[in-house]
Amino acid sequence: MTTRPVARRKRRRRALVALGVTTALVAGASYGTWQYIEENEFLLDERCEVAVGEDVHELPPNRAHHAAVLAASSVDRGLPPEAAVHALAISLQETELALREAGEAPGEHVLFARGAPDWSSGSEVQQVAVTVDGFFDVLEDSWNAGHEEEDDEDSGEDSESEEETFWNPDMPLDETAEILQRPHNPQFYPRHSSMAQAFAWPLTGQTGGPDMTCYISQLEVPGPDPSGVADELASVLPRALDIPFTAPEEDGENGDDEDGEEFVPEPILEGIIEVTEADGEPLVYVALPESDGASDYQWMLAHWAITAARDYGIQSVTSAPYRWDRDSARWNRLDEEAGAATPSGTVLIGFTRES
């Protein structure tokens, strides 16, 4: 016969065993959960990053995408890479690379602050350019004016105008801010130079390899938008990609179409940016022209694509001999067979998650 004290001890042992098993299960589940989070922390901390020596520079993906638009716009105009560095640094100071207003095209996006360098000058003060295209128009005009002055000096022509300083790629950021008449104190801009150069270099194709990556969550992924990818590339890089445009009919007057509306040229993307399918899944295939020597177009575009992954539902970017995968956030070297399928001078953008 089992006495009451013995029964109580048995129940106590069973309870302790059950409690131990439960505690072990909870601990194991907690460890597994935290290990998963640690290995996939970009689910909680989305970011794009560039390592320069021991320093790692980070931007949120949407702001890295804005940086990529600025860098690509600079390359498309044939400007030196320092133009992109200065644009990124100025935008970082004025808006933290955040979009103030979205234009119909990336060049119309407002990524700079409104205002003027001297608020006390009254109504005569000149407002600064705030859009991507507006900013680069001012910078490019200043750069070209400097070249024209050098040509005049070389030809021996005298200039009666006062000596003026123009933008050049060797200029420090505070001088750039003064020459472009930016609205903030010029002393504030140089503090962003390290971050700006870290991102501008891969985004203008100066590194020639996978020197930037983005950690992007698989939660709430938008539907694949290959047409959006093609449209943005055609808008931001028409000259770099040698994209031709439609022309009005010869009998049209003043560029108007047959209905009397103003003719709007359309990009002809065939053979340059192809939206295709493989096994029923969408792909964007970009064939790049030979580089101008100042930028590696293949890696400029590959880095642009990973910054755009969050907005367009991109899952992979192949720039042989490497492929970036959204799940791992790594550039992995392709095997010989896979590398041969994507020849040099092309970038393949995929929208299907690897199983």
Tab-separated table of C-alpha atoms in Angstrom:
chain	number	residue	atom	x	y	z
A	1	MET	CA	0.000	0.000	0.000
A	2	THR	CA	1.244	3.456	-0.927
A	3	THR	CA	1.239	5.889	1.947
A	4	ARG	CA	0.278	9.493	1.616
A	5	PRO	CA	3.851	10.830	2.012
A	6	VAL	CA	5.095	8.445	-0.708
A	7	ALA	CA	2.271	9.482	-3.062
A	8	ARG	CA	3.056	13.134	-2.460
A	9	ARG	CA	6.736	12.512	-3.266
A	10	LYS	CA	5.790	10.749	-6.514
A	11	ARG	CA	3.494	13.587	-7.559
A	12	ARG	CA	6.228	16.087	-6.692
A	13	ARG	CA	8.768	14.177	-8.814
A	14	ARG	CA	6.342	13.991	-11.752
A	15	ALA	CA	5.664	17.720	-11.452
A	16	LEU	CA	9.380	18.490	-11.347
A	17	VAL	CA	10.014	16.289	-14.389
A	18	ALA	CA	7.170	17.973	-16.296
A	19	LEU	CA	8.448	21.396	-15.268
A	20	GLY	CA	11.962	20.457	-16.386
A	21	VAL	CA	10.740	19.239	-19.761
A	22	THR	CA	8.663	22.389	-20.255
A	23	THR	CA	11.577	24.609	-19.259
A	24	ALA	CA	13.877	22.766	-21.677
A	25	LEU	CA	11.364	23.125	-24.511
A	26	VAL	CA	10.892	26.841	-23.827
A	27	ALA	CA	14.642	27.394	-23.561
A	28	GLY	CA	15.244	25.491	-26.790
A	29	ALA	CA	12.556	27.403	-28.620
A	30	SER	CA	13.875	30.709	-27.263
A	31	TYR	CA	17.430	29.838	-28.282
A	32	GLY	CA	16.277	28.810	-31.743
A	33	THR	CA	14.256	31.977	-32.136
A	34	TRP	CA	17.112	34.248	-31.095
A	35	GLN	CA	19.593	32.339	-33.208
A	36	TYR	CA	17.313	32.783	-36.219
A	37	ILE	CA	16.917	36.478	-35.464
A	38	GLU	CA	20.663	36.902	-35.029
A	39	GLU	CA	21.398	35.136	-38.309
A	40	ASN	CA	18.655	37.088	-40.089
A	41	GLU	CA	18.749	40.348	-38.195
A	42	PHE	CA	18.091	42.305	-41.399
A	43	LEU	CA	14.465	41.233	-40.896
A	44	LEU	CA	14.496	43.698	-38.002
A	45	ASP	CA	17.216	46.059	-39.232
A	46	GLU	CA	16.962	46.643	-42.960
A	47	ARG	CA	19.974	48.467	-44.286
A	48	CYS	CA	22.443	48.903	-47.104
A	49	GLU	CA	26.065	48.982	-46.080
A	50	VAL	CA	29.538	49.634	-47.423
A	51	ALA	CA	32.722	48.693	-45.582
A	52	VAL	CA	35.684	51.043	-45.979
A	53	GLY	CA	38.602	49.639	-44.036
A	54	GLU	CA	37.366	49.021	-40.501
A	55	ASP	CA	34.459	51.452	-40.880
A	56	VAL	CA	31.015	50.245	-41.960
A	57	HIS	CA	28.680	52.903	-43.370
A	58	GLU	CA	24.928	52.220	-43.341
A	59	LEU	CA	21.835	53.745	-44.910
A	60	PRO	CA	18.201	52.591	-44.840
A	61	PRO	CA	17.322	50.932	-48.183
A	62	ASN	CA	14.996	53.717	-49.334
A	63	ARG	CA	17.685	56.356	-48.762
A	64	ALA	CA	20.321	54.171	-50.397
A	65	HIS	CA	17.983	54.023	-53.402
A	66	HIS	CA	17.879	57.833	-53.454
A	67	ALA	CA	21.680	57.853	-53.266
A	68	ALA	CA	21.755	55.457	-56.244
A	69	VAL	CA	19.520	57.788	-58.264
A	70	LEU	CA	21.852	60.719	-57.541
A	71	ALA	CA	24.933	58.678	-58.426
A	72	ALA	CA	23.419	57.289	-61.644
A	73	SER	CA	22.257	60.755	-62.708
A	74	SER	CA	25.794	62.042	-62.260
A	75	VAL	CA	27.268	59.202	-64.324
A	76	ASP	CA	24.660	59.693	-67.050
A	77	ARG	CA	25.747	63.327	-67.451
A	78	GLY	CA	29.368	62.317	-67.816
A	79	LEU	CA	30.371	64.080	-64.613
A	80	PRO	CA	33.342	62.906	-62.528
A	81	PRO	CA	32.501	60.641	-59.558
A	82	GLU	CA	33.231	63.506	-57.152
A	83	ALA	CA	30.047	65.155	-58.424
A	84	ALA	CA	28.080	62.232	-56.991
A	85	VAL	CA	30.051	62.431	-53.721
A	86	HIS	CA	29.172	66.119	-53.374
A	87	ALA	CA	25.531	65.535	-54.318
A	88	LEU	CA	25.156	62.775	-51.708
A	89	ALA	CA	26.874	64.816	-48.999
A	90	ILE	CA	24.743	67.884	-49.714
A	91	SER	CA	21.543	65.832	-49.709
A	92	LEU	CA	22.610	64.101	-46.478
A	93	GLN	CA	23.048	67.489	-44.829
A	94	GLU	CA	19.870	69.064	-46.177
A	95	THR	CA	17.325	66.210	-46.135
A	96	GLU	CA	19.229	63.147	-44.837
A	97	LEU	CA	18.682	61.703	-48.328
A	98	ALA	CA	14.959	61.566	-47.569
A	99	LEU	CA	12.437	62.265	-50.309
A	100	ARG	CA	10.676	65.586	-49.702
A	101	GLU	CA	8.467	65.337	-52.793
A	102	ALA	CA	8.143	62.620	-55.436
A	103	GLY	CA	8.204	63.767	-59.043
A	104	GLU	CA	6.824	61.833	-61.984
A	105	ALA	CA	10.386	60.822	-62.896
A	106	PRO	CA	13.382	60.254	-60.580
A	107	GLY	CA	15.042	63.403	-61.909
A	108	GLU	CA	12.102	65.407	-60.565
A	109	HIS	CA	12.396	64.005	-57.029
A	110	VAL	CA	13.051	66.625	-54.354
A	111	LEU	CA	16.078	65.459	-52.365
A	112	PHE	CA	17.453	68.862	-51.345
A	113	ALA	CA	16.314	71.630	-49.019
A	114	ARG	CA	14.512	74.730	-50.156
A	115	GLY	CA	15.796	78.159	-49.206
A	116	ALA	CA	18.692	80.433	-50.038
A	117	PRO	CA	22.182	81.075	-48.709
A	118	ASP	CA	21.339	84.520	-47.355
A	119	TRP	CA	17.917	84.893	-45.757
A	120	SER	CA	18.477	88.626	-45.147
A	121	SER	CA	18.681	89.549	-48.812
A	122	GLY	CA	14.934	90.011	-49.179
A	123	SER	CA	12.880	89.105	-52.215
A	124	GLU	CA	15.854	89.339	-54.589
A	125	VAL	CA	17.448	86.213	-53.171
A	126	GLN	CA	17.928	83.287	-55.563
A	127	GLN	CA	16.323	80.043	-54.404
A	128	VAL	CA	18.451	76.914	-54.692
A	129	ALA	CA	17.647	73.932	-56.904
A	130	VAL	CA	15.876	71.177	-54.974
A	131	THR	CA	15.298	68.398	-57.518
A	132	VAL	CA	17.861	65.866	-58.715
A	133	ASP	CA	17.975	67.346	-62.237
A	134	GLY	CA	17.939	70.912	-60.928
A	135	PHE	CA	20.899	70.303	-58.641
A	136	PHE	CA	22.998	68.701	-61.370
A	137	ASP	CA	22.029	71.420	-63.876
A	138	VAL	CA	23.575	74.024	-61.573
A	139	LEU	CA	26.676	71.933	-60.835
A	140	GLU	CA	27.194	71.019	-64.506
A	141	ASP	CA	26.760	74.642	-65.643
A	142	SER	CA	29.395	75.747	-63.143
A	143	TRP	CA	31.792	72.991	-64.250
A	144	ASN	CA	31.319	73.839	-67.950
A	145	ALA	CA	31.771	77.546	-67.251
A	146	GLY	CA	35.088	76.745	-65.609
A	147	HIS	CA	36.215	74.842	-68.715
A	148	GLU	CA	35.168	77.737	-70.957
A	149	GLU	CA	37.192	80.168	-68.866
A	150	GLU	CA	40.227	77.892	-69.099
A	151	ASP	CA	39.812	77.749	-72.891
A	152	ASP	CA	39.630	81.560	-73.051
A	153	GLU	CA	42.812	81.845	-71.001
A	154	ASP	CA	44.581	79.303	-73.211
A	155	SER	CA	43.557	81.240	-76.339
A	156	GLY	CA	44.838	84.512	-74.874
A	157	GLU	CA	41.436	86.183	-74.708
A	158	ASP	CA	41.008	88.792	-71.991
A	159	SER	CA	37.998	88.623	-69.722
A	160	GLU	CA	36.727	91.880	-68.247
A	161	SER	CA	34.484	90.135	-65.733
A	162	GLU	CA	35.536	89.711	-62.111
A	163	GLU	CA	37.453	86.549	-61.304
A	164	GLU	CA	34.975	83.801	-60.453
A	165	THR	CA	35.443	80.342	-58.983
A	166	PHE	CA	33.684	77.403	-60.601
A	167	TRP	CA	32.957	73.891	-59.418
A	168	ASN	CA	35.681	71.291	-59.967
A	169	PRO	CA	36.074	67.718	-58.660
A	170	ASP	CA	39.042	68.576	-56.431
A	171	MET	CA	37.085	71.193	-54.516
A	172	PRO	CA	36.338	70.619	-50.808
A	173	LEU	CA	32.685	70.297	-49.841
A	174	ASP	CA	32.442	73.615	-48.021
A	175	GLU	CA	33.622	75.436	-51.157
A	176	THR	CA	31.159	73.447	-53.278
A	177	ALA	CA	28.342	74.515	-50.952
A	178	GLU	CA	29.373	78.168	-51.352
A	179	ILE	CA	29.735	78.035	-55.136
A	180	LEU	CA	26.414	76.239	-55.586
A	181	GLN	CA	24.911	78.648	-53.016
A	182	ARG	CA	23.391	75.949	-50.847
A	183	PRO	CA	21.082	77.136	-48.045
A	184	HIS	CA	22.940	75.681	-45.030
A	185	ASN	CA	26.131	76.906	-43.428
A	186	PRO	CA	29.001	75.653	-45.658
A	187	GLN	CA	30.847	74.333	-42.605
A	188	PHE	CA	28.142	71.686	-42.037
A	189	TYR	CA	28.597	69.817	-45.327
A	190	PRO	CA	32.104	68.270	-44.956
A	191	ARG	CA	31.010	66.116	-42.005
A	192	HIS	CA	29.072	63.942	-44.485
A	193	SER	CA	32.003	63.398	-46.851
A	194	SER	CA	33.002	59.930	-45.559
A	195	MET	CA	29.485	58.521	-45.795
A	196	ALA	CA	28.939	60.166	-49.189
A	197	GLN	CA	32.130	58.787	-50.707
A	198	ALA	CA	31.575	55.321	-49.218
A	199	PHE	CA	28.269	55.010	-51.115
A	200	ALA	CA	29.088	57.120	-54.167
A	201	TRP	CA	32.074	54.974	-55.132
A	202	PRO	CA	30.224	51.652	-55.669
A	203	LEU	CA	27.105	53.454	-56.937
A	204	THR	CA	29.113	55.168	-59.692
A	205	GLY	CA	30.975	51.974	-60.604
A	206	GLN	CA	34.356	52.989	-59.204
A	207	THR	CA	34.995	49.771	-57.297
A	208	GLY	CA	34.600	47.231	-60.103
A	209	GLY	CA	33.159	44.553	-57.838
A	210	PRO	CA	30.596	43.700	-55.148
A	211	ASP	CA	31.608	46.255	-52.514
A	212	MET	CA	28.126	47.069	-51.263
A	213	THR	CA	25.210	44.973	-50.057
A	214	CYS	CA	21.674	45.454	-48.784
A	215	TYR	CA	19.851	43.533	-46.040
A	216	ILE	CA	16.175	43.579	-46.952
A	217	SER	CA	13.304	41.822	-45.220
A	218	GLN	CA	11.149	39.201	-46.886
A	219	LEU	CA	8.160	40.539	-44.954
A	220	GLU	CA	5.604	42.538	-46.928
A	221	VAL	CA	7.476	42.167	-50.224
A	222	PRO	CA	5.697	44.105	-52.993
A	223	GLY	CA	4.663	42.243	-56.106
A	224	PRO	CA	7.336	41.939	-58.792
A	225	ASP	CA	7.550	45.124	-60.864
A	226	PRO	CA	9.947	44.519	-63.771
A	227	SER	CA	8.318	47.326	-65.766
A	228	GLY	CA	9.047	49.736	-62.924
A	229	VAL	CA	12.700	48.666	-62.991
A	230	ALA	CA	12.899	49.202	-66.758
A	231	ASP	CA	11.180	52.594	-66.556
A	232	GLU	CA	13.484	53.917	-63.837
A	233	LEU	CA	16.617	52.746	-65.632
A	234	ALA	CA	15.445	54.353	-68.877
A	235	SER	CA	14.723	57.574	-67.023
A	236	VAL	CA	17.945	57.780	-64.992
A	237	LEU	CA	20.509	56.288	-67.413
A	238	PRO	CA	19.386	57.006	-70.996
A	239	ARG	CA	22.776	58.251	-72.206
A	240	ALA	CA	24.933	55.779	-70.284
A	241	LEU	CA	22.863	52.876	-71.659
A	242	ASP	CA	22.771	54.346	-75.193
A	243	ILE	CA	18.970	54.232	-75.260
A	244	PRO	CA	17.452	55.693	-78.454
A	245	PHE	CA	14.120	57.535	-78.395
A	246	THR	CA	11.247	57.763	-80.833
A	247	ALA	CA	11.096	60.822	-83.084
A	248	PRO	CA	8.029	62.765	-84.318
A	249	GLU	CA	6.671	62.209	-87.806
A	250	GLU	CA	8.367	64.377	-90.422
A	251	ASP	CA	5.106	66.116	-91.364
A	252	GLY	CA	4.367	67.061	-87.750
A	253	GLU	CA	4.638	70.775	-87.014
A	254	ASN	CA	6.479	72.065	-83.939
A	255	GLY	CA	6.922	68.545	-82.672
A	256	ASP	CA	3.160	68.021	-82.249
A	257	ASP	CA	1.497	64.716	-83.067
A	258	GLU	CA	-1.430	64.299	-85.452
A	259	ASP	CA	-3.906	65.180	-82.682
A	260	GLY	CA	-2.158	68.481	-82.028
A	261	GLU	CA	-0.726	67.378	-78.701
A	262	GLU	CA	2.926	67.926	-77.856
A	263	PHE	CA	5.046	64.969	-78.943
A	264	VAL	CA	6.696	63.100	-76.073
A	265	PRO	CA	9.598	60.861	-77.136
A	266	GLU	CA	9.506	57.300	-75.814
A	267	PRO	CA	12.564	55.161	-75.071
A	268	ILE	CA	13.272	52.228	-77.370
A	269	LEU	CA	14.470	49.517	-74.999
A	270	GLU	CA	14.669	46.537	-77.333
A	271	GLY	CA	18.053	44.855	-77.033
A	272	ILE	CA	19.048	47.074	-74.094
A	273	ILE	CA	16.560	46.523	-71.270
A	274	GLU	CA	14.528	43.398	-71.886
A	275	VAL	CA	11.644	42.318	-69.634
A	276	THR	CA	11.475	38.555	-70.169
A	277	GLU	CA	10.307	35.386	-68.436
A	278	ALA	CA	12.045	32.182	-67.417
A	279	ASP	CA	9.769	29.293	-66.465
A	280	GLY	CA	6.907	31.762	-66.173
A	281	GLU	CA	8.816	34.055	-63.776
A	282	PRO	CA	9.692	37.664	-64.712
A	283	LEU	CA	13.270	38.790	-65.330
A	284	VAL	CA	14.904	42.044	-66.377
A	285	TYR	CA	17.952	41.609	-68.597
A	286	VAL	CA	20.167	44.671	-69.110
A	287	ALA	CA	22.847	44.723	-71.816
A	288	LEU	CA	25.412	47.412	-71.061
A	289	PRO	CA	27.526	49.336	-73.580
A	290	GLU	CA	31.278	49.557	-73.184
A	291	SER	CA	32.291	51.673	-70.237
A	292	ASP	CA	33.452	55.226	-70.822
A	293	GLY	CA	36.536	54.359	-68.805
A	294	ALA	CA	35.499	56.484	-65.820
A	295	SER	CA	32.851	54.096	-64.477
A	296	ASP	CA	32.186	50.356	-64.536
A	297	TYR	CA	28.597	50.399	-65.818
A	298	GLN	CA	27.984	46.761	-64.921
A	299	TRP	CA	28.699	47.249	-61.218
A	300	MET	CA	27.114	50.680	-61.110
A	301	LEU	CA	23.849	49.124	-62.316
A	302	ALA	CA	24.176	46.016	-60.126
A	303	HIS	CA	24.557	48.166	-57.017
A	304	TRP	CA	21.645	50.361	-58.118
A	305	ALA	CA	19.513	47.213	-58.442
A	306	ILE	CA	20.075	45.999	-54.877
A	307	THR	CA	19.139	49.435	-53.498
A	308	ALA	CA	15.941	49.253	-55.567
A	309	ALA	CA	15.110	45.708	-54.413
A	310	ARG	CA	12.787	46.828	-51.622
A	311	ASP	CA	10.694	49.024	-53.927
A	312	TYR	CA	10.371	46.668	-56.899
A	313	GLY	CA	10.243	43.231	-55.251
A	314	ILE	CA	13.676	42.208	-56.525
A	315	GLN	CA	14.951	38.885	-55.165
A	316	SER	CA	18.277	38.461	-56.969
A	317	VAL	CA	20.811	40.454	-58.976
A	318	THR	CA	23.377	38.681	-61.132
A	319	SER	CA	26.498	40.527	-62.206
A	320	ALA	CA	28.870	37.800	-63.325
A	321	PRO	CA	30.721	36.221	-61.740
A	322	TYR	CA	28.609	37.112	-58.674
A	323	ARG	CA	24.956	36.942	-57.629
A	324	TRP	CA	23.281	38.837	-54.798
A	325	ASP	CA	20.427	37.015	-53.105
A	326	ARG	CA	17.835	38.798	-50.956
A	327	ASP	CA	17.607	35.948	-48.426
A	328	SER	CA	21.323	35.875	-47.652
A	329	ALA	CA	22.128	39.519	-48.454
A	330	ARG	CA	25.448	38.254	-49.817
A	331	TRP	CA	27.208	38.383	-53.155
A	332	ASN	CA	28.064	34.738	-53.841
A	333	ARG	CA	30.467	33.701	-56.562
A	334	LEU	CA	28.748	31.684	-59.292
A	335	ASP	CA	29.958	28.325	-60.449
A	336	GLU	CA	31.403	28.148	-63.940
A	337	GLU	CA	28.181	27.007	-65.634
A	338	ALA	CA	25.978	29.657	-63.972
A	339	GLY	CA	28.565	32.359	-64.639
A	340	ALA	CA	28.646	31.510	-68.334
A	341	ALA	CA	24.860	31.923	-68.522
A	342	THR	CA	25.218	35.622	-67.645
A	343	PRO	CA	28.034	37.010	-69.782
A	344	SER	CA	30.175	39.963	-68.783
A	345	GLY	CA	28.622	43.322	-69.606
A	346	THR	CA	25.121	42.274	-68.564
A	347	VAL	CA	23.063	42.406	-65.404
A	348	LEU	CA	20.170	40.026	-64.703
A	349	ILE	CA	17.508	41.114	-62.198
A	350	GLY	CA	15.255	38.369	-60.828
A	351	PHE	CA	11.997	38.483	-58.895
A	352	THR	CA	11.667	34.847	-57.801
A	353	ARG	CA	12.699	33.728	-54.341
A	354	GLU	CA	15.039	30.758	-54.390
A	355	SER	CA	13.491	27.689	-52.740
